[in-house]
CSV table of N, CA and C in Angstrom, one decimal:
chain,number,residue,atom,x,y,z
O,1,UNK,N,-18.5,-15.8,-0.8
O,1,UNK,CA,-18.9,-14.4,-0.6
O,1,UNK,C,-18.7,-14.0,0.9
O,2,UNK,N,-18.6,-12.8,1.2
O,2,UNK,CA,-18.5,-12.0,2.2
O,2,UNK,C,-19.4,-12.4,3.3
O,3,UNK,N,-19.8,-12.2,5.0
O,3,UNK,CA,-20.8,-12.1,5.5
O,3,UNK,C,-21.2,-11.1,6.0
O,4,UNK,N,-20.6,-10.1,5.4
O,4,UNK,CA,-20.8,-8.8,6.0
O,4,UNK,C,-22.4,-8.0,5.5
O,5,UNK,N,-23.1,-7.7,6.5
O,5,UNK,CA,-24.5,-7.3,6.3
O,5,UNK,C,-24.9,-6.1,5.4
O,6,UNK,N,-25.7,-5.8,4.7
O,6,UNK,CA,-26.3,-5.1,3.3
O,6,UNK,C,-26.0,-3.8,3.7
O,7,UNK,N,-26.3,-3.2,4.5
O,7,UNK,CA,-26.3,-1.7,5.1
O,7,UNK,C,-24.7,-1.8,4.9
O,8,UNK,N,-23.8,-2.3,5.4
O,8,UNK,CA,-22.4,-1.9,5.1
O,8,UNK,C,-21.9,-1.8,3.8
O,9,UNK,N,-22.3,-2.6,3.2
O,9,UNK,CA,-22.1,-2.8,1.8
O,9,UNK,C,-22.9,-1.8,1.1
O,10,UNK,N,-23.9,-1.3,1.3
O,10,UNK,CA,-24.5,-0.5,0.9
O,10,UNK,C,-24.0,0.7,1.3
O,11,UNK,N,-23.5,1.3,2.3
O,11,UNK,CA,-22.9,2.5,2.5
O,11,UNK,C,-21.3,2.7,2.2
O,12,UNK,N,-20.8,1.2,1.7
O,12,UNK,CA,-19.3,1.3,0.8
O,12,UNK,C,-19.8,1.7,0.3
O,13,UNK,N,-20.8,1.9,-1.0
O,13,UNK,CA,-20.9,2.1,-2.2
O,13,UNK,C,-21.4,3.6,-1.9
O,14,UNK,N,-22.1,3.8,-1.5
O,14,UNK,CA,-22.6,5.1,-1.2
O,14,UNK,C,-21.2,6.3,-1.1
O,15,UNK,N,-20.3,5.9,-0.4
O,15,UNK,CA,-19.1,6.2,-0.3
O,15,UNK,C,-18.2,6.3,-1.6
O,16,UNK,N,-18.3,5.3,-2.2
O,16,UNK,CA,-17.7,5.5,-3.0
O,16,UNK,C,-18.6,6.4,-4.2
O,17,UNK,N,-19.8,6.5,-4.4
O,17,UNK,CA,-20.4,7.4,-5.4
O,17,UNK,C,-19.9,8.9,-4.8
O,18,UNK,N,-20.0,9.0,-3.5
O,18,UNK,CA,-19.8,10.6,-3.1
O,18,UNK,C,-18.4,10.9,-3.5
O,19,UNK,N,-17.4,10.2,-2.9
O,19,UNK,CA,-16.5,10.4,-3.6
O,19,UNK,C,-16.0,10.4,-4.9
O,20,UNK,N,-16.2,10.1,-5.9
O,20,UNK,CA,-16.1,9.8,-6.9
O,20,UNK,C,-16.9,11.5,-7.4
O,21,UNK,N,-18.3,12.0,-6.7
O,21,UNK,CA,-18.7,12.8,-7.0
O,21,UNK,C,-18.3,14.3,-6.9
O,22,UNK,N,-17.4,14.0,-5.6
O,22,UNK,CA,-16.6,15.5,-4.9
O,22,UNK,C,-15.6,15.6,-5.6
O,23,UNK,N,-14.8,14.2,-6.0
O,23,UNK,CA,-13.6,15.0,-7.4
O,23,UNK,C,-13.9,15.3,-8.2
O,24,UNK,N,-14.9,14.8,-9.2
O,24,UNK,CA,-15.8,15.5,-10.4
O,24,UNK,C,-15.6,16.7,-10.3
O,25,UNK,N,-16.6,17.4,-9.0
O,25,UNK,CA,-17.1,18.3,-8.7
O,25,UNK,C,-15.9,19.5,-8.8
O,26,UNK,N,-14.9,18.9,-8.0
O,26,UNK,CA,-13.4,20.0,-8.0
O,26,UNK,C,-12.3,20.1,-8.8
O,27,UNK,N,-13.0,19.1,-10.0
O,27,UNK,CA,-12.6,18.8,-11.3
O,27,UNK,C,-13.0,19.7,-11.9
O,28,UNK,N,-14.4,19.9,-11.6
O,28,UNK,CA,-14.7,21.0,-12.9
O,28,UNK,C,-15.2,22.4,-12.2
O,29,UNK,N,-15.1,23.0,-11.0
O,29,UNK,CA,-14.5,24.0,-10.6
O,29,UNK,C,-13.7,24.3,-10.5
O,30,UNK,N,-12.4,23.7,-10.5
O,30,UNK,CA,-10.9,24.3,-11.1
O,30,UNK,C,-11.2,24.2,-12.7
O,31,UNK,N,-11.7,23.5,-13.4
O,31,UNK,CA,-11.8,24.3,-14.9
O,31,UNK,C,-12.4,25.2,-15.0
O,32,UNK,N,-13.7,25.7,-14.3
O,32,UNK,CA,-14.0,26.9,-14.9
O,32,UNK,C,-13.4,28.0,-13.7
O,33,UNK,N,-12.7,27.9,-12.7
O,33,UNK,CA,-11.9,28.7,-12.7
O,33,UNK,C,-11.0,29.3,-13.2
O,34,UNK,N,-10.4,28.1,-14.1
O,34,UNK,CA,-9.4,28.5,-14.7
O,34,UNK,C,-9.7,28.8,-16.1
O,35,UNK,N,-11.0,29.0,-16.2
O,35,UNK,CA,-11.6,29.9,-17.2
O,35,UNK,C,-11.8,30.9,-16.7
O,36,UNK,N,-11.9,31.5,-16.2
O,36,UNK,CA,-12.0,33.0,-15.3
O,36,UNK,C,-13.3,33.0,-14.7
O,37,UNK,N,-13.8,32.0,-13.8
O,37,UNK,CA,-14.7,32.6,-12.5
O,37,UNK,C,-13.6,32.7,-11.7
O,38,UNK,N,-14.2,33.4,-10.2
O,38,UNK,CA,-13.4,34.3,-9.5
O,38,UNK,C,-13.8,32.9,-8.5
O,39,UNK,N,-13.3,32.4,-8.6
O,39,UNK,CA,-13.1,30.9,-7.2
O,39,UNK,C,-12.0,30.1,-6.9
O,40,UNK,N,-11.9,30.8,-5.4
O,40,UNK,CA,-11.1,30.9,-4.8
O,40,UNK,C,-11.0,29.5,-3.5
O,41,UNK,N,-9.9,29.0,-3.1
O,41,UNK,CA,-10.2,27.9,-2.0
O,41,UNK,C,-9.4,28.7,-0.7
């Protein structure tokens, strides 16, 4: 194992949930734009 301390490791992951959350996110605001809301970048 690693010896890298819990807080790093813990804010990889944190990292990785946000991101993982921000594509979702502009995943499914480009669908419902392209269902016709008016959203625009």
């Amino acid at each position: 194992m690693s010896d890298t301390p819990k807080k790093f490791n813990l804010s990889e992951d944190w990292w990785a949930v946000i991101l993982a959350f921000v594509l979702i996110l502009l995943a499914v605001v480009g669908v419902m734009g392209a269902n016709g809301l008016n959203i625009t970048f």
